[in-house]
Amino acid sequence: MRNERRRFTLLALTLALALLLAACGGQPQPPATGGGTGGGAPSGGPPIKIGAIFDLTGATADVGTPYSKGQIAFIDWKNANGGVAGRQLQLISQDYAYEVPRAEELYTQFVTQDGVVVFSGWGTGDTEALKGKISEDKIPFISASYSASLANPAETPYNFLVAPTYSDQMIIAMKWALDDWKAKGKSGLPKFAYLINDSPFGRSPLADGTAFAQANGIETPLEVPSPRGATDLTPQLTQIRDYGANYVFLQNVSSPAALAIKNAKSLRLDVQFVCMNWCANELLIKLAGADAEGVVGAVPFSPEGEGARVALNFAKEKGIDYGGADSTFVQGWTAMSILVAGIERTLKDGKELTGENIKNTLETMGPIDTGGVTPPVVFSTTDHAGAKALRMFRVENGKWVAITDFISAR
Amino acid sequence: MQSGTFHTSYASDMAMRPFWIQRLRIALVLIALLAFPWFADRYWLNLANTIAIAAIGAIGLNILVGYTGQISIGHGGFLAVGAYTAGLMAVRLDMPMWITIPVASCFTALVGAFFGLPSVRLKGLYLAIATLAAQEIIIWLLTHGKLLGIGESLSLPRAANNLFGLPLSALGNNDFAFYWITVGFLILTVIFVSNLFRSRTGRAFVAIRDQDIAAQVIGVDLFRYKLLAFAASSFFAGLAGALTAHYRGIISWERFTIDTSILFLAMIIIGGLGSVSGSIYGAAFMTLLPALLSNLARAISGLVPDINTYLPYIQQGAFGLAIILFLIFEPEGIVKMWRNVKDYFRLWPFSY
Amino acid sequence: MEKFVQLTLSGIANGAIFALVALGFVLIYKSSDVINFAQGELLLIGAYLTYTTVEMIGLWWPLGVIVAVLLAAIIGVLIEQLVLRPLIGEPVISVIMVTIGLSSLLRAIIGGIWGVTPRTAPQFLPRDTITLFGASVGVDRLWAFALALTLFVLLTLFFRYSREGIAVRAVADDQQAALSMGISVKKVWAVAWAIAAITASVGGILLMSIFGGVSGQIARVGLLVFPVVILGGLDSVPGAIVGGLIIGLLQSFAGGYLPPELGMGEVVPFIILLLILLIRPYGLFGQRIIERV
């Protein structure tokens, strides 16, 4: 009896000690980055701190992981190439498993205790949750959520979009579809359908897409949500077949999109699938296999530009394993490079490195070159949608190949 | 060393904390709570607020699961109802928080009572699964919220954060100001629920947990008390949800999924079923665990460089491992561990 | 008419997979009163182990599958010994929570070992499409259905004619009586978990070929187990089969006939679940539990 009680007392004391460690650990510590080169001795001044949260174990970890590797790789590459104005970049990052409360905790920790000047988020959940705080704290913020509501500086002055909004992506894809229809020599107008993720993310581009379609005389596209966790999308596809759609726009992540494509093949359904950016990646090809041939995708971060080559070569050199997801790796790399370009320019202009100054710099510095991965990214004081064009790609022989140049949404 | 209790008046017999050492402990805790926000930075205030709100929700769940023995995996859904009710009132009707919070809590209590109807016919596992279905249905309603006009997220106007007209921002920054609100509500909740279980209703709940058929035999109206348990539990869930909505300023469905329900269940099991202080310990433990692990990893990243690639998995695994270890080694939770510590000092040099 | 046939075929093919996943669940519940929230993760383990043996080690695929399934069975038994055994006699809530904790822990371990990037599934089921009764159906789904059916028949025979099978049924019926007859209840539990792991692995492998890759997506099917087993009856093997088929068909028809914007496909099984619980909680084939005070 006594031993048992002793054991549990010991456990209780260990618990108390552990909580104490948490208290001590709350002080700023050396950065927690995975892999990569250690930063060299700071020569031009104190390190520049950048905060980031990644999804490495949660619902979107399959794309969150290569994205995170791209971001970390860019920082390492930049540091190895002289840093920014002689100062090293320090990335302070953590996995938050797509749990919004954890994202908020980490954000508060990085801002108050580590003193980061800019922040890189990930998903719609955390971007939405933090958009008020970053305005209060004056922290410029980029993420992988391309919702149109983040582009208006009057509402969200510190959010910056580095890719076309989901709405713009849909419009560009529809533009391509119309051109493709005419190029195939078909008369009349095509019919469109959406096969979307059953969530606000999935519904995000629909209103604007439908408006564009209607403005071009096309019938209101059929909206078909695909239930999360579905093992078979045949019922949804029969609805699309009955409707007679010619082009099906997939606003979804790769796994359900791949399932839809495979089911459509089984059903012998003759449609052209057009993927939006979250399924237009290598993961889709991996999952759908041979059935992915001919699928077209809107790829905001083209893995065919010079900037992409630099990124991919660096990855090869350092042996970074991102699971073959070239375009997602490049996405993370390029997004971080845009943020850092703002920092670099702020320092070059001789301004103090504060969030507000970085934001002003981003708005006024003019086009940022990403080496052909995206069109030159330009922000303004009235518009934070930095990129409004992308290239359409098609899966040919198991790889994404560009089939157009940059198409703009306006 | 204690040697018996000798009360000389009804008042002292009925007191919640009759012994001076208990009162001393409470006084010390209150002093610590009052002093804390003046010394803590935003990060710690944020954590404290999170823990306080989670504790309120956990106490609510404990009423249902720990005291009344009705298993519920739908707590996340009730938090959502509270949060969105408060949010919609603030956004659509421009109501300030001193109206939205009570109204949201009461409304959630009604919703909870409604979803508690199956408990009259179902027990144990079947009830758990029914609450699981309720959780999924509530989330479905939120993600298909076109009817309610809910888009990706709901933003509450800052102006709503005022108490009878006095804006909270007058007290300081958001985290500091809200500390007083959340801890204040937590203290009220603790007092209310502790007294609930010294009352007739509370005893009825416990009777239902222990042997509901026997309880019915001695005259406890099962229907009424089971629904009351659901309502009480959901009231506090709604309170926690409404506080979250006003504190965070933005809410979305991702905060209230089944993982949230499971997190709350973990809190009360690790903290101690059927104990108010256990709920608080559990809430603190589950909230601090990921933070503790990441800070620990940062501290030792110099010695074990690869720790950061595995940290996410360690954090995810720690959650499951904590639950399993506590259930195997100390099923009565942290509160039992604390009781063991107290007993050791109280009964020394004897062991029992 | 053609659409109806199409939807029916898809529904049955899906239902067979749900039934397979539910089967293991029912077995564990039947023999040890444990609700296994980690069933989805058992699916994942089977799929990942097969990926390892066939893709990473390069075994010939039937051999790889057998090795993987056997390994999964061993893991199932280990789980039972290490995690469930200490919790005998604890209240239901504890047992539910421990399997929930287990599912989280298993996810973390799987992620730590194999990473979260989806891996391409070894293609050993034929991928073409054939026409049946005027509707197109993938051959891989037909194989899935056939395999599921074979497993059911084997298990039914096992339970009816083999010694261990009868022992499992005896323990499920009345633990005390079985103990007094000399049946080793501990051995029965190990057998039950092993079989559950085997059926889950087969289900995981089938899902892997349907999804085209092995990733966490597979485990999400685990949540759908609940409507199936409640419909069929928590402790009934034929119930799991019938329940699986019905839920598969309902999902199919809801997705195919209801206006798509409503997105009912996702929530229909849970509404059914609630209705059944309110009207007939023991499901179609479950046994009424008579509580004695």
CSV table of N, CA and C in Angstrom, one decimal, chain B residues 151-219:
chain,number,residue,atom,x,y,z
B,151,GLY,N,-20.5,31.9,-43.1
B,151,GLY,CA,-19.5,31.6,-44.2
B,151,GLY,C,-18.4,30.8,-43.7
B,152,GLU,N,-17.2,31.2,-44.0
B,152,GLU,CA,-16.1,30.3,-43.6
B,152,GLU,C,-15.9,30.5,-42.1
B,153,SER,N,-16.1,31.7,-41.6
B,153,SER,CA,-15.9,31.9,-40.2
B,153,SER,C,-16.8,33.0,-39.8
B,154,LEU,N,-17.0,33.2,-38.5
B,154,LEU,CA,-17.9,34.2,-38.0
B,154,LEU,C,-17.1,35.2,-37.2
B,155,SER,N,-17.1,36.4,-37.5
B,155,SER,CA,-16.3,37.4,-36.8
B,155,SER,C,-17.2,38.2,-35.9
B,156,LEU,N,-16.8,38.3,-34.6
B,156,LEU,CA,-17.6,39.1,-33.7
B,156,LEU,C,-17.1,40.5,-33.6
B,157,PRO,N,-18.0,41.5,-33.6
B,157,PRO,CA,-17.5,42.9,-33.5
B,157,PRO,C,-16.9,43.1,-32.2
B,158,ARG,N,-15.8,43.8,-32.2
B,158,ARG,CA,-15.1,44.2,-30.9
B,158,ARG,C,-16.0,44.9,-30.0
B,159,ALA,N,-16.9,45.7,-30.6
B,159,ALA,CA,-17.8,46.5,-29.8
B,159,ALA,C,-18.6,45.7,-28.8
B,160,ALA,N,-18.8,44.4,-29.2
B,160,ALA,CA,-19.7,43.6,-28.4
B,160,ALA,C,-19.0,43.2,-27.0
B,161,ASN,N,-17.7,43.4,-27.0
B,161,ASN,CA,-17.0,43.0,-25.7
B,161,ASN,C,-17.1,44.2,-24.7
B,162,ASN,N,-18.3,44.3,-24.1
B,162,ASN,CA,-18.4,45.3,-23.1
B,162,ASN,C,-19.3,44.8,-22.0
B,163,LEU,N,-19.1,45.3,-20.8
B,163,LEU,CA,-19.9,44.9,-19.7
B,163,LEU,C,-20.8,46.1,-19.3
B,164,PHE,N,-22.1,45.9,-19.6
B,164,PHE,CA,-23.0,47.0,-19.3
B,164,PHE,C,-22.6,48.3,-19.8
B,165,GLY,N,-22.0,48.3,-20.9
B,165,GLY,CA,-21.6,49.6,-21.6
B,165,GLY,C,-20.1,49.9,-21.4
B,166,LEU,N,-19.5,49.3,-20.4
B,166,LEU,CA,-18.0,49.7,-20.2
B,166,LEU,C,-17.2,48.7,-21.1
B,167,PRO,N,-16.5,49.3,-22.0
B,167,PRO,CA,-15.7,48.4,-22.9
B,167,PRO,C,-14.6,47.7,-22.2
B,168,LEU,N,-14.4,46.5,-22.6
B,168,LEU,CA,-13.3,45.7,-22.0
B,168,LEU,C,-11.9,46.3,-22.2
B,169,SER,N,-11.8,46.9,-23.4
B,169,SER,CA,-10.5,47.3,-23.7
B,169,SER,C,-10.0,48.4,-22.8
B,170,ALA,N,-10.9,49.0,-22.0
B,170,ALA,CA,-10.5,50.0,-21.0
B,170,ALA,C,-9.6,49.3,-19.9
B,171,LEU,N,-9.7,48.0,-19.8
B,171,LEU,CA,-9.0,47.3,-18.7
B,171,LEU,C,-7.6,47.0,-19.1
B,172,GLY,N,-7.3,47.1,-20.4
B,172,GLY,CA,-6.0,46.7,-20.9
B,172,GLY,C,-6.1,45.9,-22.1
B,173,ASN,N,-5.0,45.2,-22.5
B,173,ASN,CA,-5.1,44.4,-23.7
B,173,ASN,C,-6.1,43.3,-23.6
B,174,ASN,N,-6.4,42.7,-24.7
B,174,ASN,CA,-7.5,41.7,-24.8
B,174,ASN,C,-7.3,40.5,-23.8
B,175,ASP,N,-6.1,40.0,-23.8
B,175,ASP,CA,-5.8,38.8,-23.0
B,175,ASP,C,-5.9,39.2,-21.5
B,176,PHE,N,-5.4,40.3,-21.1
B,176,PHE,CA,-5.5,40.8,-19.7
B,176,PHE,C,-6.9,41.0,-19.3
B,177,ALA,N,-7.7,41.7,-20.1
B,177,ALA,CA,-9.0,42.0,-19.8
B,177,ALA,C,-9.9,40.8,-19.6
B,178,PHE,N,-9.7,39.9,-20.6
B,178,PHE,CA,-10.5,38.7,-20.6
B,178,PHE,C,-10.2,37.8,-19.4
B,179,TYR,N,-9.0,37.9,-18.9
B,179,TYR,CA,-8.6,37.0,-17.8
B,179,TYR,C,-9.6,37.1,-16.7
B,180,TRP,N,-10.0,38.4,-16.4
B,180,TRP,CA,-10.9,38.6,-15.2
B,180,TRP,C,-12.2,38.0,-15.5
B,181,ILE,N,-12.6,38.1,-16.8
B,181,ILE,CA,-13.9,37.5,-17.1
B,181,ILE,C,-13.9,36.0,-17.0
B,182,THR,N,-12.9,35.4,-17.7
B,182,THR,CA,-12.9,33.9,-17.7
B,182,THR,C,-12.7,33.3,-16.3
B,183,VAL,N,-11.7,33.9,-15.6
B,183,VAL,CA,-11.5,33.3,-14.2
B,183,VAL,C,-12.7,33.6,-13.3
B,184,GLY,N,-13.3,34.8,-13.5
B,184,GLY,CA,-14.5,35.1,-12.8
B,184,GLY,C,-15.6,34.1,-13.0
B,185,PHE,N,-15.8,33.8,-14.3
B,185,PHE,CA,-16.8,32.8,-14.6
B,185,PHE,C,-16.5,31.4,-14.1
B,186,LEU,N,-15.1,31.1,-14.1
B,186,LEU,CA,-14.7,29.8,-13.6
B,186,LEU,C,-15.0,29.7,-12.1
B,187,ILE,N,-14.7,30.7,-11.4
B,187,ILE,CA,-14.9,30.7,-9.9
B,187,ILE,C,-16.4,30.5,-9.6
B,188,LEU,N,-17.2,31.3,-10.4
B,188,LEU,CA,-18.7,31.1,-10.2
B,188,LEU,C,-19.1,29.7,-10.5
B,189,THR,N,-18.6,29.1,-11.6
B,189,THR,CA,-18.9,27.8,-12.0
B,189,THR,C,-18.6,26.8,-10.9
B,190,VAL,N,-17.3,26.9,-10.4
B,190,VAL,CA,-16.9,26.0,-9.4
B,190,VAL,C,-17.8,26.1,-8.2
B,191,ILE,N,-18.1,27.3,-7.7
B,191,ILE,CA,-19.0,27.4,-6.5
B,191,ILE,C,-20.3,26.8,-6.8
B,192,PHE,N,-20.9,27.1,-8.0
B,192,PHE,CA,-22.2,26.6,-8.3
B,192,PHE,C,-22.2,25.1,-8.4
B,193,VAL,N,-21.3,24.5,-9.1
B,193,VAL,CA,-21.3,23.0,-9.3
B,193,VAL,C,-21.0,22.3,-8.0
B,194,SER,N,-20.1,22.8,-7.2
B,194,SER,CA,-19.8,22.2,-5.9
B,194,SER,C,-21.0,22.1,-5.1
B,195,ASN,N,-21.7,23.2,-5.1
B,195,ASN,CA,-23.0,23.2,-4.3
B,195,ASN,C,-24.1,22.4,-4.9
B,196,LEU,N,-24.0,22.3,-6.2
B,196,LEU,CA,-25.0,21.4,-6.9
B,196,LEU,C,-25.0,20.0,-6.3
B,197,PHE,N,-23.8,19.5,-6.1
B,197,PHE,CA,-23.7,18.2,-5.6
B,197,PHE,C,-23.8,18.0,-4.1
B,198,ARG,N,-24.1,19.1,-3.4
B,198,ARG,CA,-24.5,18.9,-2.0
B,198,ARG,C,-26.0,19.1,-1.9
B,199,SER,N,-26.7,19.3,-3.1
B,199,SER,CA,-28.1,19.5,-3.1
B,199,SER,C,-28.8,18.2,-3.5
B,200,ARG,N,-30.1,18.3,-3.4
B,200,ARG,CA,-31.0,17.2,-3.7
B,200,ARG,C,-30.8,16.7,-5.2
B,201,THR,N,-30.7,17.7,-6.1
B,201,THR,CA,-30.6,17.4,-7.5
B,201,THR,C,-29.3,16.7,-7.7
B,202,GLY,N,-28.2,17.2,-7.1
B,202,GLY,CA,-26.9,16.5,-7.3
B,202,GLY,C,-26.9,15.1,-6.8
B,203,ARG,N,-27.6,14.9,-5.7
B,203,ARG,CA,-27.6,13.5,-5.1
B,203,ARG,C,-28.4,12.6,-6.1
B,204,ALA,N,-29.5,13.2,-6.7
B,204,ALA,CA,-30.2,12.4,-7.6
B,204,ALA,C,-29.4,12.0,-8.8
B,205,PHE,N,-28.5,12.9,-9.3
B,205,PHE,CA,-27.6,12.6,-10.4
B,205,PHE,C,-26.7,11.4,-10.0
B,206,VAL,N,-26.1,11.5,-8.8
B,206,VAL,CA,-25.2,10.5,-8.4
B,206,VAL,C,-25.9,9.2,-8.3
B,207,ALA,N,-27.1,9.2,-7.8
B,207,ALA,CA,-27.9,8.0,-7.7
B,207,ALA,C,-28.1,7.4,-9.0
B,208,ILE,N,-28.4,8.2,-10.0
B,208,ILE,CA,-28.6,7.7,-11.4
B,208,ILE,C,-27.3,7.0,-11.9
B,209,ARG,N,-26.2,7.6,-11.6
B,209,ARG,CA,-25.0,7.0,-12.0
B,209,ARG,C,-24.7,5.6,-11.4
B,210,ASP,N,-24.9,5.6,-10.1
B,210,ASP,CA,-24.6,4.4,-9.4
B,210,ASP,C,-25.5,3.2,-9.7
B,211,GLN,N,-26.8,3.4,-9.8
B,211,GLN,CA,-27.7,2.3,-10.0
B,211,GLN,C,-29.0,2.9,-10.4
B,212,ASP,N,-29.2,3.1,-11.7
B,212,ASP,CA,-30.4,4.0,-12.0
B,212,ASP,C,-31.7,3.3,-11.7
B,213,ILE,N,-31.8,2.0,-11.8
B,213,ILE,CA,-33.0,1.3,-11.6
B,213,ILE,C,-33.4,1.4,-10.1
B,214,ALA,N,-32.4,1.2,-9.3
B,214,ALA,CA,-32.6,1.4,-7.8
B,214,ALA,C,-33.1,2.8,-7.5
B,215,ALA,N,-32.4,3.8,-8.2
B,215,ALA,CA,-32.8,5.2,-8.0
B,215,ALA,C,-34.3,5.4,-8.3
B,216,GLN,N,-34.7,4.8,-9.4
B,216,GLN,CA,-36.1,4.9,-9.8
B,216,GLN,C,-37.0,4.4,-8.8
B,217,VAL,N,-36.6,3.2,-8.2
B,217,VAL,CA,-37.4,2.6,-7.2
B,217,VAL,C,-37.6,3.5,-6.0
B,218,ILE,N,-36.5,4.2,-5.6
B,218,ILE,CA,-36.7,5.1,-4.4
B,218,ILE,C,-37.3,6.4,-4.8
B,219,GLY,N,-37.7,6.6,-6.0
B,219,GLY,CA,-38.5,7.8,-6.4
B,219,GLY,C,-37.8,8.9,-7.1
